[in-house]
């Protein structure tokens, strides 16, 4: 066997070895983000408030088992879309809408034996939420008396806690369920005719639910 072929086989073996021995799985299902129901006041007018509605999207999470009990999970989803509405003195007003992606990385501890069908887990980690495609609502434009209105939401970085379970149906397929609490706070700035008009720290802090199918590679 030539040295080139031996080197190629050795390289392939070294690269594939970690994945051959790894316990990789993917969870796919519905994921629901339910923001904190409390309103966030507008700094320039504390009697006025902002709120964010809930949304459900396709959730995709990836699990990498470090050993029989510890797992690293990356939570992803298709972009969430939220309406921003007025509360308190602005109750019912259309303030705007935004989309966001909230990738979350967690370390999980799975209870019980690795061969058990039902395995509950708890987890903790970090979340980074990216806001984009912000749009001003009709009522906000009317209040500011201009159509030249922009809303900017800063990205958020915060902690996340999680609990859930996996239930194995066979060697490859199972059921995945989890609930997470995520710290998501964003600084919102409203510009009218290019000038800063309103500011607020929006406390989203959602409860996130997911129910889906688990596939083990």
PDB file of N, CA and C in Angstrom, residues 66-142:
ATOM      1  N   UNK A  66     -21.707  14.086  26.022  1.00  0.00           N
ATOM      2  CA  UNK A  66     -20.319  13.996  26.454  1.00  0.00           C
ATOM      3  C   UNK A  66     -20.053  12.659  27.145  1.00  0.00           C
ATOM      4  N   UNK A  67     -21.050  12.176  27.879  1.00  0.00           N
ATOM      5  CA  UNK A  67     -20.995  10.864  28.527  1.00  0.00           C
ATOM      6  C   UNK A  67     -22.429  10.431  28.815  1.00  0.00           C
ATOM      7  N   UNK A  68     -22.633   9.498  29.723  1.00  0.00           N
ATOM      8  CA  UNK A  68     -23.973   8.976  29.978  1.00  0.00           C
ATOM      9  C   UNK A  68     -24.915   9.984  30.619  1.00  0.00           C
ATOM     10  N   UNK A  69     -24.376  11.012  31.239  1.00  0.00           N
ATOM     11  CA  UNK A  69     -25.228  11.965  31.957  1.00  0.00           C
ATOM     12  C   UNK A  69     -25.162  13.396  31.447  1.00  0.00           C
ATOM     13  N   UNK A  70     -24.037  13.796  30.877  1.00  0.00           N
ATOM     14  CA  UNK A  70     -23.881  15.193  30.470  1.00  0.00           C
ATOM     15  C   UNK A  70     -24.035  15.363  28.964  1.00  0.00           C
ATOM     16  N   UNK A  71     -24.845  16.356  28.595  1.00  0.00           N
ATOM     17  CA  UNK A  71     -25.156  16.621  27.186  1.00  0.00           C
ATOM     18  C   UNK A  71     -25.046  18.122  26.930  1.00  0.00           C
ATOM     19  N   UNK A  72     -24.480  18.479  25.791  1.00  0.00           N
ATOM     20  CA  UNK A  72     -24.482  19.869  25.322  1.00  0.00           C
ATOM     21  C   UNK A  72     -25.585  20.008  24.279  1.00  0.00           C
ATOM     22  N   UNK A  73     -26.470  20.969  24.480  1.00  0.00           N
ATOM     23  CA  UNK A  73     -27.578  21.171  23.536  1.00  0.00           C
ATOM     24  C   UNK A  73     -27.542  22.578  22.950  1.00  0.00           C
ATOM     25  N   UNK A  74     -27.712  22.659  21.632  1.00  0.00           N
ATOM     26  CA  UNK A  74     -27.863  23.930  20.932  1.00  0.00           C
ATOM     27  C   UNK A  74     -29.303  24.036  20.466  1.00  0.00           C
ATOM     28  N   UNK A  75     -29.990  25.078  20.929  1.00  0.00           N
ATOM     29  CA  UNK A  75     -31.389  25.299  20.571  1.00  0.00           C
ATOM     30  C   UNK A  75     -31.461  26.327  19.449  1.00  0.00           C
ATOM     31  N   UNK A  76     -32.115  25.957  18.356  1.00  0.00           N
ATOM     32  CA  UNK A  76     -32.296  26.864  17.223  1.00  0.00           C
ATOM     33  C   UNK A  76     -33.758  26.770  16.761  1.00  0.00           C
ATOM     34  N   UNK A  77     -34.141  27.674  15.871  1.00  0.00           N
ATOM     35  CA  UNK A  77     -35.522  27.693  15.378  1.00  0.00           C
ATOM     36  C   UNK A  77     -35.601  28.570  14.146  1.00  0.00           C
ATOM     37  N   UNK A  78     -36.700  28.426  13.417  1.00  0.00           N
ATOM     38  CA  UNK A  78     -36.979  29.395  12.368  1.00  0.00           C
ATOM     39  C   UNK A  78     -37.317  30.729  13.039  1.00  0.00           C
ATOM     40  N   UNK A  79     -37.126  31.868  12.361  1.00  0.00           N
ATOM     41  CA  UNK A  79     -37.276  33.174  13.016  1.00  0.00           C
ATOM     42  C   UNK A  79     -38.651  33.378  13.650  1.00  0.00           C
ATOM     43  N   UNK A  80     -38.642  33.857  14.883  1.00  0.00           N
ATOM     44  CA  UNK A  80     -39.883  34.209  15.570  1.00  0.00           C
ATOM     45  C   UNK A  80     -40.318  35.607  15.136  1.00  0.00           C
ATOM     46  N   UNK A  81     -41.628  35.817  15.073  1.00  0.00           N
ATOM     47  CA  UNK A  81     -42.188  37.111  14.705  1.00  0.00           C
ATOM     48  C   UNK A  81     -43.124  37.572  15.820  1.00  0.00           C
ATOM     49  N   UNK A  82     -42.917  38.800  16.303  1.00  0.00           N
ATOM     50  CA  UNK A  82     -43.704  39.308  17.430  1.00  0.00           C
ATOM     51  C   UNK A  82     -44.293  40.679  17.100  1.00  0.00           C
ATOM     52  N   UNK A  83     -45.540  40.873  17.505  1.00  0.00           N
ATOM     53  CA  UNK A  83     -46.152  42.195  17.464  1.00  0.00           C
ATOM     54  C   UNK A  83     -45.821  42.915  18.767  1.00  0.00           C
ATOM     55  N   UNK A  84     -45.421  44.170  18.654  1.00  0.00           N
ATOM     56  CA  UNK A  84     -45.173  45.017  19.822  1.00  0.00           C
ATOM     57  C   UNK A  84     -46.393  45.908  19.983  1.00  0.00           C
ATOM     58  N   UNK A  85     -47.062  45.786  21.106  1.00  0.00           N
ATOM     59  CA  UNK A  85     -48.307  46.518  21.324  1.00  0.00           C
ATOM     60  C   UNK A  85     -48.174  47.461  22.512  1.00  0.00           C
ATOM     61  N   UNK A  86     -49.043  48.453  22.536  1.00  0.00           N
ATOM     62  CA  UNK A  86     -49.061  49.387  23.646  1.00  0.00           C
ATOM     63  C   UNK A  86     -49.789  48.814  24.848  1.00  0.00           C
ATOM     64  N   UNK A  87     -49.328  49.183  26.038  1.00  0.00           N
ATOM     65  CA  UNK A  87     -49.995  48.788  27.277  1.00  0.00           C
ATOM     66  C   UNK A  87     -50.088  50.004  28.184  1.00  0.00           C
ATOM     67  N   UNK A  88     -50.788  49.845  29.290  1.00  0.00           N
ATOM     68  CA  UNK A  88     -51.051  50.949  30.219  1.00  0.00           C
ATOM     69  C   UNK A  88     -51.742  52.081  29.449  1.00  0.00           C
ATOM     70  N   UNK A  89     -51.142  53.253  29.370  1.00  0.00           N
ATOM     71  CA  UNK A  89     -51.783  54.371  28.683  1.00  0.00           C
ATOM     72  C   UNK A  89     -51.872  54.215  27.182  1.00  0.00           C
ATOM     73  N   UNK A  90     -51.171  53.222  26.614  1.00  0.00           N
ATOM     74  CA  UNK A  90     -51.218  52.960  25.170  1.00  0.00           C
ATOM     75  C   UNK A  90     -51.930  51.643  24.854  1.00  0.00           C
ATOM     76  N   UNK A  91     -52.731  51.162  25.779  1.00  0.00           N
ATOM     77  CA  UNK A  91     -53.343  49.842  25.658  1.00  0.00           C
ATOM     78  C   UNK A  91     -54.046  49.664  24.304  1.00  0.00           C
ATOM     79  N   UNK A  92     -53.659  48.582  23.601  1.00  0.00           N
ATOM     80  CA  UNK A  92     -54.287  48.249  22.323  1.00  0.00           C
ATOM     81  C   UNK A  92     -53.647  48.895  21.120  1.00  0.00           C
ATOM     82  N   UNK A  93     -52.710  49.814  21.323  1.00  0.00           N
ATOM     83  CA  UNK A  93     -52.098  50.518  20.190  1.00  0.00           C
ATOM     84  C   UNK A  93     -51.092  49.623  19.474  1.00  0.00           C
ATOM     85  N   UNK A  94     -51.050  49.753  18.146  1.00  0.00           N
ATOM     86  CA  UNK A  94     -50.088  49.031  17.326  1.00  0.00           C
ATOM     87  C   UNK A  94     -48.772  49.818  17.298  1.00  0.00           C
ATOM     88  N   UNK A  95     -47.753  49.312  18.017  1.00  0.00           N
ATOM     89  CA  UNK A  95     -46.475  50.014  18.102  1.00  0.00           C
ATOM     90  C   UNK A  95     -45.534  49.562  16.989  1.00  0.00           C
ATOM     91  N   UNK A  96     -45.530  48.270  16.704  1.00  0.00           N
ATOM     92  CA  UNK A  96     -44.663  47.765  15.646  1.00  0.00           C
ATOM     93  C   UNK A  96     -44.565  46.258  15.683  1.00  0.00           C
ATOM     94  N   UNK A  97     -43.597  45.735  14.965  1.00  0.00           N
ATOM     95  CA  UNK A  97     -43.346  44.301  14.959  1.00  0.00           C
ATOM     96  C   UNK A  97     -41.862  44.061  14.725  1.00  0.00           C
ATOM     97  N   UNK A  98     -41.417  42.887  15.108  1.00  0.00           N
ATOM     98  CA  UNK A  98     -40.017  42.530  14.924  1.00  0.00           C
ATOM     99  C   UNK A  98     -39.877  41.027  14.757  1.00  0.00           C
ATOM    100  N   UNK A  99     -38.739  40.613  14.224  1.00  0.00           N
ATOM    101  CA  UNK A  99     -38.396  39.198  14.163  1.00  0.00           C
ATOM    102  C   UNK A  99     -37.121  38.990  14.976  1.00  0.00           C
ATOM    103  N   UNK A 100     -36.944  37.756  15.450  1.00  0.00           N
ATOM    104  CA  UNK A 100     -35.702  37.491  16.178  1.00  0.00           C
ATOM    105  C   UNK A 100     -35.316  36.023  16.082  1.00  0.00           C
ATOM    106  N   UNK A 101     -34.032  35.782  16.244  1.00  0.00           N
ATOM    107  CA  UNK A 101     -33.463  34.438  16.351  1.00  0.00           C
ATOM    108  C   UNK A 101     -32.788  34.340  17.712  1.00  0.00           C
ATOM    109  N   UNK A 102     -33.150  33.332  18.524  1.00  0.00           N
ATOM    110  CA  UNK A 102     -32.596  33.238  19.880  1.00  0.00           C
ATOM    111  C   UNK A 102     -31.745  31.991  20.113  1.00  0.00           C
ATOM    112  N   UNK A 103     -30.626  31.791  19.395  1.00  0.00           N
ATOM    113  CA  UNK A 103     -29.819  30.590  19.638  1.00  0.00           C
ATOM    114  C   UNK A 103     -29.385  30.505  21.094  1.00  0.00           C
ATOM    115  N   UNK A 104     -29.521  29.300  21.660  1.00  0.00           N
ATOM    116  CA  UNK A 104     -29.229  29.092  23.071  1.00  0.00           C
ATOM    117  C   UNK A 104     -28.364  27.843  23.231  1.00  0.00           C
ATOM    118  N   UNK A 105     -27.283  27.962  23.970  1.00  0.00           N
ATOM    119  CA  UNK A 105     -26.383  26.833  24.213  1.00  0.00           C
ATOM    120  C   UNK A 105     -26.475  26.452  25.684  1.00  0.00           C
ATOM    121  N   UNK A 106     -26.793  25.164  25.942  1.00  0.00           N
ATOM    122  CA  UNK A 106     -27.011  24.713  27.309  1.00  0.00           C
ATOM    123  C   UNK A 106     -26.211  23.466  27.626  1.00  0.00           C
ATOM    124  N   UNK A 107     -25.818  23.340  28.886  1.00  0.00           N
ATOM    125  CA  UNK A 107     -25.260  22.098  29.411  1.00  0.00           C
ATOM    126  C   UNK A 107     -26.369  21.410  30.194  1.00  0.00           C
ATOM    127  N   UNK A 108     -26.664  20.166  29.855  1.00  0.00           N
ATOM    128  CA  UNK A 108     -27.744  19.426  30.492  1.00  0.00           C
ATOM    129  C   UNK A 108     -27.196  18.266  31.321  1.00  0.00           C
ATOM    130  N   UNK A 109     -27.869  18.001  32.434  1.00  0.00           N
ATOM    131  CA  UNK A 109     -27.585  16.785  33.204  1.00  0.00           C
ATOM    132  C   UNK A 109     -28.796  15.868  33.094  1.00  0.00           C
ATOM    133  N   UNK A 110     -28.591  14.662  32.568  1.00  0.00           N
ATOM    134  CA  UNK A 110     -29.661  13.685  32.384  1.00  0.00           C
ATOM    135  C   UNK A 110     -29.625  12.668  33.518  1.00  0.00           C
ATOM    136  N   UNK A 111     -30.771  12.505  34.168  1.00  0.00           N
ATOM    137  CA  UNK A 111     -30.872  11.599  35.305  1.00  0.00           C
ATOM    138  C   UNK A 111     -31.096  10.162  34.828  1.00  0.00           C
ATOM    139  N   UNK A 112     -30.718   9.205  35.669  1.00  0.00           N
ATOM    140  CA  UNK A 112     -30.974   7.805  35.376  1.00  0.00           C
ATOM    141  C   UNK A 112     -29.915   7.169  34.503  1.00  0.00           C
ATOM    142  N   UNK A 113     -30.142   5.906  34.193  1.00  0.00           N
ATOM    143  CA  UNK A 113     -29.218   5.125  33.385  1.00  0.00           C
ATOM    144  C   UNK A 113     -29.383   5.437  31.914  1.00  0.00           C
ATOM    145  N   UNK A 114     -28.305   5.365  31.157  1.00  0.00           N
ATOM    146  CA  UNK A 114     -28.345   5.690  29.728  1.00  0.00           C
ATOM    147  C   UNK A 114     -29.281   4.768  28.955  1.00  0.00           C
ATOM    148  N   UNK A 115     -29.548   3.569  29.477  1.00  0.00           N
ATOM    149  CA  UNK A 115     -30.419   2.618  28.778  1.00  0.00           C
ATOM    150  C   UNK A 115     -31.892   2.808  29.107  1.00  0.00           C
ATOM    151  N   UNK A 116     -32.215   3.699  30.045  1.00  0.00           N
ATOM    152  CA  UNK A 116     -33.603   3.908  30.448  1.00  0.00           C
ATOM    153  C   UNK A 116     -34.392   4.583  29.332  1.00  0.00           C
ATOM    154  N   UNK A 117     -35.654   4.189  29.188  1.00  0.00           N
ATOM    155  CA  UNK A 117     -36.503   4.792  28.151  1.00  0.00           C
ATOM    156  C   UNK A 117     -36.848   6.239  28.503  1.00  0.00           C
ATOM    157  N   UNK A 118     -37.177   6.479  29.774  1.00  0.00           N
ATOM    158  CA  UNK A 118     -37.574   7.824  30.225  1.00  0.00           C
ATOM    159  C   UNK A 118     -36.414   8.455  30.982  1.00  0.00           C
ATOM    160  N   UNK A 119     -35.944   9.617  30.476  1.00  0.00           N
ATOM    161  CA  UNK A 119     -34.826  10.294  31.117  1.00  0.00           C
ATOM    162  C   UNK A 119     -35.101  11.799  31.259  1.00  0.00           C
ATOM    163  N   UNK A 120     -35.433  12.232  32.469  1.00  0.00           N
ATOM    164  CA  UNK A 120     -35.592  13.676  32.697  1.00  0.00           C
ATOM    165  C   UNK A 120     -34.231  14.362  32.741  1.00  0.00           C
ATOM    166  N   UNK A 121     -34.231  15.661  32.488  1.00  0.00           N
ATOM    167  CA  UNK A 121     -32.977  16.415  32.531  1.00  0.00           C
ATOM    168  C   UNK A 121     -33.228  17.841  32.985  1.00  0.00           C
ATOM    169  N   UNK A 122     -32.157  18.465  33.452  1.00  0.00           N
ATOM    170  CA  UNK A 122     -32.155  19.893  33.750  1.00  0.00           C
ATOM    171  C   UNK A 122     -30.958  20.497  33.027  1.00  0.00           C
ATOM    172  N   UNK A 123     -31.027  21.789  32.761  1.00  0.00           N
ATOM    173  CA  UNK A 123     -29.930  22.412  32.040  1.00  0.00           C
ATOM    174  C   UNK A 123     -29.809  23.894  32.350  1.00  0.00           C
ATOM    175  N   UNK A 124     -28.653  24.438  32.027  1.00  0.00           N
ATOM    176  CA  UNK A 124     -28.408  25.872  32.187  1.00  0.00           C
ATOM    177  C   UNK A 124     -27.418  26.298  31.119  1.00  0.00           C
ATOM    178  N   UNK A 125     -27.536  27.551  30.696  1.00  0.00           N
ATOM    179  CA  UNK A 125     -26.621  28.010  29.654  1.00  0.00           C
ATOM    180  C   UNK A 125     -26.795  29.471  29.326  1.00  0.00           C
ATOM    181  N   UNK A 126     -26.446  29.812  28.092  1.00  0.00           N
ATOM    182  CA  UNK A 126     -26.433  31.199  27.636  1.00  0.00           C
ATOM    183  C   UNK A 126     -27.269  31.353  26.376  1.00  0.00           C
ATOM    184  N   UNK A 127     -27.897  32.503  26.267  1.00  0.00           N
ATOM    185  CA  UNK A 127     -28.717  32.835  25.097  1.00  0.00           C
ATOM    186  C   UNK A 127     -28.206  34.120  24.456  1.00  0.00           C
ATOM    187  N   UNK A 128     -28.226  34.130  23.125  1.00  0.00           N
ATOM    188  CA  UNK A 128     -27.924  35.359  22.384  1.00  0.00           C
ATOM    189  C   UNK A 128     -29.062  35.574  21.398  1.00  0.00           C
ATOM    190  N   UNK A 129     -29.813  36.652  21.563  1.00  0.00           N
ATOM    191  CA  UNK A 129     -30.977  36.920  20.719  1.00  0.00           C
ATOM    192  C   UNK A 129     -30.668  38.046  19.739  1.00  0.00           C
ATOM    193  N   UNK A 130     -30.925  37.770  18.476  1.00  0.00           N
ATOM    194  CA  UNK A 130     -30.669  38.722  17.394  1.00  0.00           C
ATOM    195  C   UNK A 130     -32.005  39.248  16.879  1.00  0.00           C
ATOM    196  N   UNK A 131     -32.223  40.544  16.980  1.00  0.00           N
ATOM    197  CA  UNK A 131     -33.444  41.172  16.473  1.00  0.00           C
ATOM    198  C   UNK A 131     -33.195  41.743  15.083  1.00  0.00           C
ATOM    199  N   UNK A 132     -34.207  41.619  14.215  1.00  0.00           N
ATOM    200  CA  UNK A 132     -34.072  42.171  12.870  1.00  0.00           C
ATOM    201  C   UNK A 132     -35.455  42.425  12.277  1.00  0.00           C
ATOM    202  N   UNK A 133     -35.478  43.118  11.145  1.00  0.00           N
ATOM    203  CA  UNK A 133     -36.713  43.414  10.409  1.00  0.00           C
ATOM    204  C   UNK A 133     -37.748  44.126  11.292  1.00  0.00           C
ATOM    205  N   UNK A 134     -37.277  45.115  12.065  1.00  0.00           N
ATOM    206  CA  UNK A 134     -38.200  45.896  12.885  1.00  0.00           C
ATOM    207  C   UNK A 134     -39.030  46.824  12.001  1.00  0.00           C
ATOM    208  N   UNK A 135     -40.321  46.930  12.314  1.00  0.00           N
ATOM    209  CA  UNK A 135     -41.224  47.791  11.554  1.00  0.00           C
ATOM    210  C   UNK A 135     -42.112  48.569  12.509  1.00  0.00           C
ATOM    211  N   UNK A 136     -42.303  49.847  12.217  1.00  0.00           N
ATOM    212  CA  UNK A 136     -43.156  50.693  13.052  1.00  0.00           C
ATOM    213  C   UNK A 136     -44.618  50.456  12.717  1.00  0.00           C
ATOM    214  N   UNK A 137     -45.482  50.488  13.731  1.00  0.00           N
ATOM    215  CA  UNK A 137     -46.909  50.291  13.543  1.00  0.00           C
ATOM    216  C   UNK A 137     -47.639  51.574  13.196  1.00  0.00           C
ATOM    217  N   UNK A 138     -48.859  51.422  12.704  1.00  0.00           N
ATOM    218  CA  UNK A 138     -49.651  52.571  12.264  1.00  0.00           C
ATOM    219  C   UNK A 138     -49.967  53.525  13.411  1.00  0.00           C
ATOM    220  N   UNK A 139     -50.292  52.979  14.585  1.00  0.00           N
ATOM    221  CA  UNK A 139     -50.645  53.843  15.715  1.00  0.00           C
ATOM    222  C   UNK A 139     -49.447  54.644  16.206  1.00  0.00           C
ATOM    223  N   UNK A 140     -48.262  54.033  16.162  1.00  0.00           N
ATOM    224  CA  UNK A 140     -47.059  54.766  16.571  1.00  0.00           C
ATOM    225  C   UNK A 140     -46.788  55.914  15.600  1.00  0.00           C
ATOM    226  N   UNK A 141     -46.951  55.654  14.313  1.00  0.00           N
ATOM    227  CA  UNK A 141     -46.745  56.716  13.327  1.00  0.00           C
ATOM    228  C   UNK A 141     -47.750  57.851  13.525  1.00  0.00           C
ATOM    229  N   UNK A 142     -48.993  57.489  13.855  1.00  0.00           N
ATOM    230  CA  UNK A 142     -50.015  58.519  14.077  1.00  0.00           C
ATOM    231  C   UNK A 142     -49.698  59.336  15.321  1.00  0.00           C
TER     232      UNK A 142
END
